[in-house]
Coordinates of C-alpha atoms in Angstrom, one line a residue:
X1 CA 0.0 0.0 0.0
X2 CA 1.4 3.6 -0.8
X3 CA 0.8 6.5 0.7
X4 CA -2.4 8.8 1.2
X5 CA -2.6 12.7 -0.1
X6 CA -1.3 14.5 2.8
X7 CA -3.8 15.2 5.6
X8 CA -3.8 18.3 7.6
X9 CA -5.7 18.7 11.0
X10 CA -9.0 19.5 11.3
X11 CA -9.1 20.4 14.7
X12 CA -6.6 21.6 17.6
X13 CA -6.9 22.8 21.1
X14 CA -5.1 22.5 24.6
X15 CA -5.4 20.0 27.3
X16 CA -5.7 21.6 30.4
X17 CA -4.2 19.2 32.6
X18 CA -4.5 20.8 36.2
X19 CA -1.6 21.8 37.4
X20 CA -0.2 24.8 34.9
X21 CA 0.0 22.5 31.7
X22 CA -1.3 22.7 28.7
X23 CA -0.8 20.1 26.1
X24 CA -1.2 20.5 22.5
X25 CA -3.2 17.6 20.5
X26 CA -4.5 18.0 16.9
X27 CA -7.0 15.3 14.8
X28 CA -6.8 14.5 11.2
X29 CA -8.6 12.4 9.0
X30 CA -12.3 11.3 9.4
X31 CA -14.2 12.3 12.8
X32 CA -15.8 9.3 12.6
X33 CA -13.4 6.7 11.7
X34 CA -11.3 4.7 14.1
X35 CA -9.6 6.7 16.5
X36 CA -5.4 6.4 16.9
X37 CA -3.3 7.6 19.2
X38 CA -0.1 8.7 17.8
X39 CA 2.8 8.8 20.7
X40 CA 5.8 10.7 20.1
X41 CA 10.0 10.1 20.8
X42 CA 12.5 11.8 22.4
X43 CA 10.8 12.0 25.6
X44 CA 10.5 15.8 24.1
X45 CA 10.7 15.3 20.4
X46 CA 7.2 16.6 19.9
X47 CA 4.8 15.0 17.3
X48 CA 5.4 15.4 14.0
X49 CA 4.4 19.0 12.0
X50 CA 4.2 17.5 8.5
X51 CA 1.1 16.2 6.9
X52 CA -0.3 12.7 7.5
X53 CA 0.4 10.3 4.8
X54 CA 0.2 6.8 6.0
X55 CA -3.1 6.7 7.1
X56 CA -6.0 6.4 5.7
X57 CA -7.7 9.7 6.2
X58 CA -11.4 8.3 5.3
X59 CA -10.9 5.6 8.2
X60 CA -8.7 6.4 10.6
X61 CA -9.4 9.5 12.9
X62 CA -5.9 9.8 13.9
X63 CA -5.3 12.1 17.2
X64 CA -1.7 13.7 18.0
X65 CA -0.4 15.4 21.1
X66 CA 3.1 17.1 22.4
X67 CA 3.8 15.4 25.5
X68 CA 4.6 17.6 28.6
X69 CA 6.9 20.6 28.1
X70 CA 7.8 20.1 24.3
X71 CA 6.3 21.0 20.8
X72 CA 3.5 23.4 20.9
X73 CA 2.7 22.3 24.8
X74 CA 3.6 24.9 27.5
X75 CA 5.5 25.8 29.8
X76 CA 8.2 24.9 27.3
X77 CA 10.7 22.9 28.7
X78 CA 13.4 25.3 26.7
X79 CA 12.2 28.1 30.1
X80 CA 14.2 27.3 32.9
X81 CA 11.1 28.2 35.1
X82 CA 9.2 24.9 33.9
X83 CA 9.4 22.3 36.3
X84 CA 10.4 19.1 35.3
X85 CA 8.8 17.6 38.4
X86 CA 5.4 17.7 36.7
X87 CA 7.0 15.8 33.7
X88 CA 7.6 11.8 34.6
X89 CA 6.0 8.9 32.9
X90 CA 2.8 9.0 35.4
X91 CA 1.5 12.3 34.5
X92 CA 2.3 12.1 30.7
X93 CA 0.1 8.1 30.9
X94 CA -2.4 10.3 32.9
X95 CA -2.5 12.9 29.9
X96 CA -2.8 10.1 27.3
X97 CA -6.1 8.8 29.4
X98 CA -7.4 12.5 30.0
X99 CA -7.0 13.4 26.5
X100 CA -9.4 9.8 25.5
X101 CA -11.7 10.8 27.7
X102 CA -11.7 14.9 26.7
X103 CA -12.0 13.4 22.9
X104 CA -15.3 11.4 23.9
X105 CA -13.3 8.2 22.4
X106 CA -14.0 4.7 23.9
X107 CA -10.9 2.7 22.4
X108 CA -8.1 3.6 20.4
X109 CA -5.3 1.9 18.3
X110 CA -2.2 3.0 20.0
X111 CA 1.0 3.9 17.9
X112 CA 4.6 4.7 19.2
X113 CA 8.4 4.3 18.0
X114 CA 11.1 4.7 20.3
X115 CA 10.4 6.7 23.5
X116 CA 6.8 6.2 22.2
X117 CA 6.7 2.5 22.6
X118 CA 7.6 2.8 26.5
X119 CA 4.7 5.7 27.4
X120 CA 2.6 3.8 24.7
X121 CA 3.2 0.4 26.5
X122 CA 3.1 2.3 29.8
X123 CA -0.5 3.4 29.2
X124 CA -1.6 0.1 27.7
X125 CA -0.5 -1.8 31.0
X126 CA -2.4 0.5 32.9
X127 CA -5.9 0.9 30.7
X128 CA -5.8 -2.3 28.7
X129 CA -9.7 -1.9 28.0
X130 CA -9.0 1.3 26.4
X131 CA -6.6 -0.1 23.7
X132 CA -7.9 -1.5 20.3
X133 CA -4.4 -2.7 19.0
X134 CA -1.0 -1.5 19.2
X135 CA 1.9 -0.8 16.2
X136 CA 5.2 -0.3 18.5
X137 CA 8.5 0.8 16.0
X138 CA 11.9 1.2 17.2
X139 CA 11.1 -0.5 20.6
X140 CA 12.5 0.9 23.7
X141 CA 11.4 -0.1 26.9
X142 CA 13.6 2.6 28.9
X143 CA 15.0 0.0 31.5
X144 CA 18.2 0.6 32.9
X145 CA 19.9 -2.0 30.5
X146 CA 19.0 -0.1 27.9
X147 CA 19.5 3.2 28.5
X148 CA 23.2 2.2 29.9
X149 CA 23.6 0.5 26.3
X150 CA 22.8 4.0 24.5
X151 CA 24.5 6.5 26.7
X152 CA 27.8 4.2 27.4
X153 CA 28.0 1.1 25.8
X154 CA 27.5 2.0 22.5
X155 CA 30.4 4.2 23.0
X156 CA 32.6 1.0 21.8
X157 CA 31.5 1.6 18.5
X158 CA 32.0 5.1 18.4
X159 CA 34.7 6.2 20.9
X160 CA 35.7 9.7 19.4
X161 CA 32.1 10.5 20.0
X162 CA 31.5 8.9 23.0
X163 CA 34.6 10.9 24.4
X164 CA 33.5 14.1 23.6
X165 CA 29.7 13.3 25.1
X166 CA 31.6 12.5 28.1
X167 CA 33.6 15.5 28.2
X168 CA 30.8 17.4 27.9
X169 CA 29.9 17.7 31.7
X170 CA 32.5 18.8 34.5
X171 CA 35.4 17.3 34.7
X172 CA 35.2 15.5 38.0
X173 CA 31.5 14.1 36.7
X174 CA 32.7 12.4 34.0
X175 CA 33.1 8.8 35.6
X176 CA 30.1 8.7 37.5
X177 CA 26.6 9.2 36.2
X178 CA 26.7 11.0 32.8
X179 CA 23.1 11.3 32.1
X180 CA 22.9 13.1 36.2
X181 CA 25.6 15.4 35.2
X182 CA 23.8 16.3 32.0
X183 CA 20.2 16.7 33.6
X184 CA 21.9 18.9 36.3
X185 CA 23.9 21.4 33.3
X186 CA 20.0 21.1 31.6
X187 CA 18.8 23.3 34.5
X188 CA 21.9 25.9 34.6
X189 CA 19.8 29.2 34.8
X190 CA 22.8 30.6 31.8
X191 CA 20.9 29.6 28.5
X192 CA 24.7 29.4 26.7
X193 CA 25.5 26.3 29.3
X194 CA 22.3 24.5 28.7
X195 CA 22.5 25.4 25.0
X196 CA 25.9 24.0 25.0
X197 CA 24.8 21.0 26.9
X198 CA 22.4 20.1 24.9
X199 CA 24.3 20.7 21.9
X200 CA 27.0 18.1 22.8
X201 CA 24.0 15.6 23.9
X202 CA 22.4 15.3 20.0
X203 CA 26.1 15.2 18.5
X204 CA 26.1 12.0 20.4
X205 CA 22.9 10.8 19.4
X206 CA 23.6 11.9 16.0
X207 CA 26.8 9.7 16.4
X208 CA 24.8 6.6 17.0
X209 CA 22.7 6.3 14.3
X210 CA 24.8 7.7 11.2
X211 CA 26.6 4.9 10.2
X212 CA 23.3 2.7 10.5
X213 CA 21.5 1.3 7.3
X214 CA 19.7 5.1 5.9
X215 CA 21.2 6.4 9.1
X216 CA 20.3 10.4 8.3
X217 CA 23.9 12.8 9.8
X218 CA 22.9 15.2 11.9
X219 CA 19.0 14.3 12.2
X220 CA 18.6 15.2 15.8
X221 CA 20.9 18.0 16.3
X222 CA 18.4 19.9 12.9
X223 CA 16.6 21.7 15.6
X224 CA 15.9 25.2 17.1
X225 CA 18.0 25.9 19.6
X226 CA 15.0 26.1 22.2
X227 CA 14.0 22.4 20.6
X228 CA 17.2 21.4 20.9
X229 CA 17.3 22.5 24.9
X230 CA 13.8 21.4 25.4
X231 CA 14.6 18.2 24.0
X232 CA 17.6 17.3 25.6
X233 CA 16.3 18.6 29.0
X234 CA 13.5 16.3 29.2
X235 CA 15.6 13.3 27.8
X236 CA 18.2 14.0 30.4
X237 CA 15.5 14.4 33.5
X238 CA 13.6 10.6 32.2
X239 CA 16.6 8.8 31.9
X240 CA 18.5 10.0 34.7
X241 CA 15.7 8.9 36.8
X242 CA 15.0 5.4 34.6
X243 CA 11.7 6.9 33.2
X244 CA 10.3 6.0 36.7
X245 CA 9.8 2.4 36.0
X246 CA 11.1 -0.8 38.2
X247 CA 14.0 -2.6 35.8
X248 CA 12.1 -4.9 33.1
X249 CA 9.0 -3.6 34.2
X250 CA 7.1 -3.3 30.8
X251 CA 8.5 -6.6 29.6
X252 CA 7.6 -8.2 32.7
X253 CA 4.4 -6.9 32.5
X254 CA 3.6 -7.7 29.2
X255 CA 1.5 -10.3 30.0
X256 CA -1.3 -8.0 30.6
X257 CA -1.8 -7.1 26.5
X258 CA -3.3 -10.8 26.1
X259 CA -6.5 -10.0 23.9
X260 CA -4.5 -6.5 22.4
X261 CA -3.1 -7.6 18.7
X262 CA -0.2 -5.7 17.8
X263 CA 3.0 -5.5 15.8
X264 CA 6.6 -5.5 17.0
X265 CA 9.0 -3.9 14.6
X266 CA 12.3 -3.4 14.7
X267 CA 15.8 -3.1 12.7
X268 CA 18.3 -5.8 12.9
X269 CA 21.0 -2.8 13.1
X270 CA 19.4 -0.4 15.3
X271 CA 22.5 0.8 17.3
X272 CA 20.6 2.8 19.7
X273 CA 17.7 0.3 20.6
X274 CA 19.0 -3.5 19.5
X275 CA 16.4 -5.8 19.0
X276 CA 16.7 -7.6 22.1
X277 CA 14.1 -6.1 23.5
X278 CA 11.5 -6.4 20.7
X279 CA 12.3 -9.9 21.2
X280 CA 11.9 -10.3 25.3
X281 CA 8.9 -8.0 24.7
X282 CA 7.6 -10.4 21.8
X283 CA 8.1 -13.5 23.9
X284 CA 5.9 -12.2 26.8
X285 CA 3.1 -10.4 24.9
X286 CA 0.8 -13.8 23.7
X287 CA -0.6 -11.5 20.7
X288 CA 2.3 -10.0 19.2
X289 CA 3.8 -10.2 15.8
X290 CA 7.3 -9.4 15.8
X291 CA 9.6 -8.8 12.4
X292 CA 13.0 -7.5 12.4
X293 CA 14.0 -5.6 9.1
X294 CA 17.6 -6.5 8.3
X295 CA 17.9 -3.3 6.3
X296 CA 17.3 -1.5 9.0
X297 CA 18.8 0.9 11.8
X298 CA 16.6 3.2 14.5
X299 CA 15.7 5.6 11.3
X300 CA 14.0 2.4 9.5
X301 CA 13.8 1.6 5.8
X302 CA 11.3 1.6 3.1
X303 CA 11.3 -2.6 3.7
X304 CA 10.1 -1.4 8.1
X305 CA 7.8 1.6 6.5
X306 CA 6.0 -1.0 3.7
X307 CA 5.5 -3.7 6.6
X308 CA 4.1 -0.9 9.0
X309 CA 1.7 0.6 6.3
X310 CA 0.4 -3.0 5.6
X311 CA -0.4 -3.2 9.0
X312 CA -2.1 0.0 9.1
X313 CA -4.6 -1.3 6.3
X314 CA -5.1 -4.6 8.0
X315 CA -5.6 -2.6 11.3
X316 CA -9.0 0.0 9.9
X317 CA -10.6 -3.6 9.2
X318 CA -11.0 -4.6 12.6

């Protein structure tokens, strides 16, 4: 299946979540097709501003949100006055319930790649009757494990830029607990230390994924500076703190998806997220489908992309 003519919204508005935050969500397609929940990266990517393609926008009503403190949300994690304390895995599963019920919508297909699959796993564990199916790209389940494996261990394979991450917080920080020391120069009241922080934090995720199959140089540091500091400020606060979640949690817990059809998708030389978790998390979830691209890194491929958009058709008939 190819692609649909681009979709824009046809509605926006704010979720006022009770305690100072607003969070942006927009729908496109059909107000009366089946609903989707479309769960951003990062943590503090934002959702996507370009038109909707690979849905079908005469079946799917397809609804998409900034999490906490990035995007078009607010505060804006790029103000120092924001605080971050309102901003863990909790409140943003909360948001993702409030927002269902806000939207009047009983169930909903729920869609995430990266960060996404841990909050979209997160909230699927906790409200497992509100969940149609789940498509989960690029799967991260933010455990310890893993996040060591992006923010050290895959330093083996790049060392130059691994060294340079590391140098990029004091001195007599940079043996202990990187991602601390990062989180801690993310709220320096002097924009030029945070900007500089965050700065050397997406030349190291850039690192990782450009010498992966269509691995795209320089894809995460292409941001506004204020992006660039929102994002890295919120990755910094969730992984320093493990997302909030007990080690192996969501794959331990997986268990409780029996009855939720889903797909599992994943690249074979995703440097950032290997596919040993889609696998654990494929094991322990009785109606998953996993498939590994082999032509594939974090970024995908147009093999992961075809496979996903096949899904997508086979999804609007159920």
């Amino acid at each position: 299946m190819g692609l649909y003519p681009p979709s824009d919204p046809y509605d926006t508005g704010f979720l006022d979540t009770g305690d100072g935050n607003r969070v942006y969500f927009e729908q496109i397609g059909n107000p009366d097709g089946k609903p989707v929940v479309s769960v951003h990266g990062g943590p503090g990517a934002g959702s996507p501003r370009r038109p909707l393609r690979a849905w079908d926008p005469g079946r799917y009503r397809v609804i998409r949100f900034d999490q906490r403190n990035c995007g078009r949300s607010t505060p804006h994690a790029s103000d120092p006055a924001a605080d971050m304390r309102l901003n863990t895995t909790q409140h943003l599963v909360t948001d993702i319930e409030r927002l269902r019920e806000h939207l009047g919508i009983e169930k909903w297909l729920v869609s995430g790649a990266s960060w996404g699959v841990t909050l979209a796993l997160a909230y699927a564990q906790q409200h497992p009757d509100r969940v149609s199916e789940l498509l989960l790209q690029a799967v991260m389940t933010s455990s310890r494990s893993e996040i060591d494996w992006l923010y050290r261990g895959a330093g083996r394979f790049h060392p130059e830029a691994w060294d340079r991450f590391r140098a990029g917080v004091p001195e007599d920080e940079r043996d202990g607990d990187l991602l601390a020391a990062y989180s801690r120069l993310m709220e320096n009241p002097d924009r030029a230390v945070r900007a500089q922080a965050a700065a050397d934090w997406l030349a190291w995720e850039d690192a990782v994924i450009t010498g992966e199959p269509n691995g795209v140089p320089g894809m995460y540091s292409a941001r506004e500076v204020d992006e660039q500091i929102a994002f890295v400020r919120i990755c910094a606060h969730f992984f320093s703190n493990a997302a909030w979640l007990d080690e192996g949690q969501l794959v331990r817990n997986a268990g409780t998806l029996a009855g939720i059809p889903g797909l599992v998708v994943t690249g074979r030389h995703d440097m950032g997220c290997p596919p040993q978790t889609a696998w654990e998390l494929a094991r322990a979830w009785p109606d998953a489908r996993l498939h590994i691209s082999e032509d594939s890194g974090h970024v995908g491929s147009a093999t992961m992309m075809q496979l996903v958009r096949d899904t997508i058709e086979e999804f609007k008939d159920q």
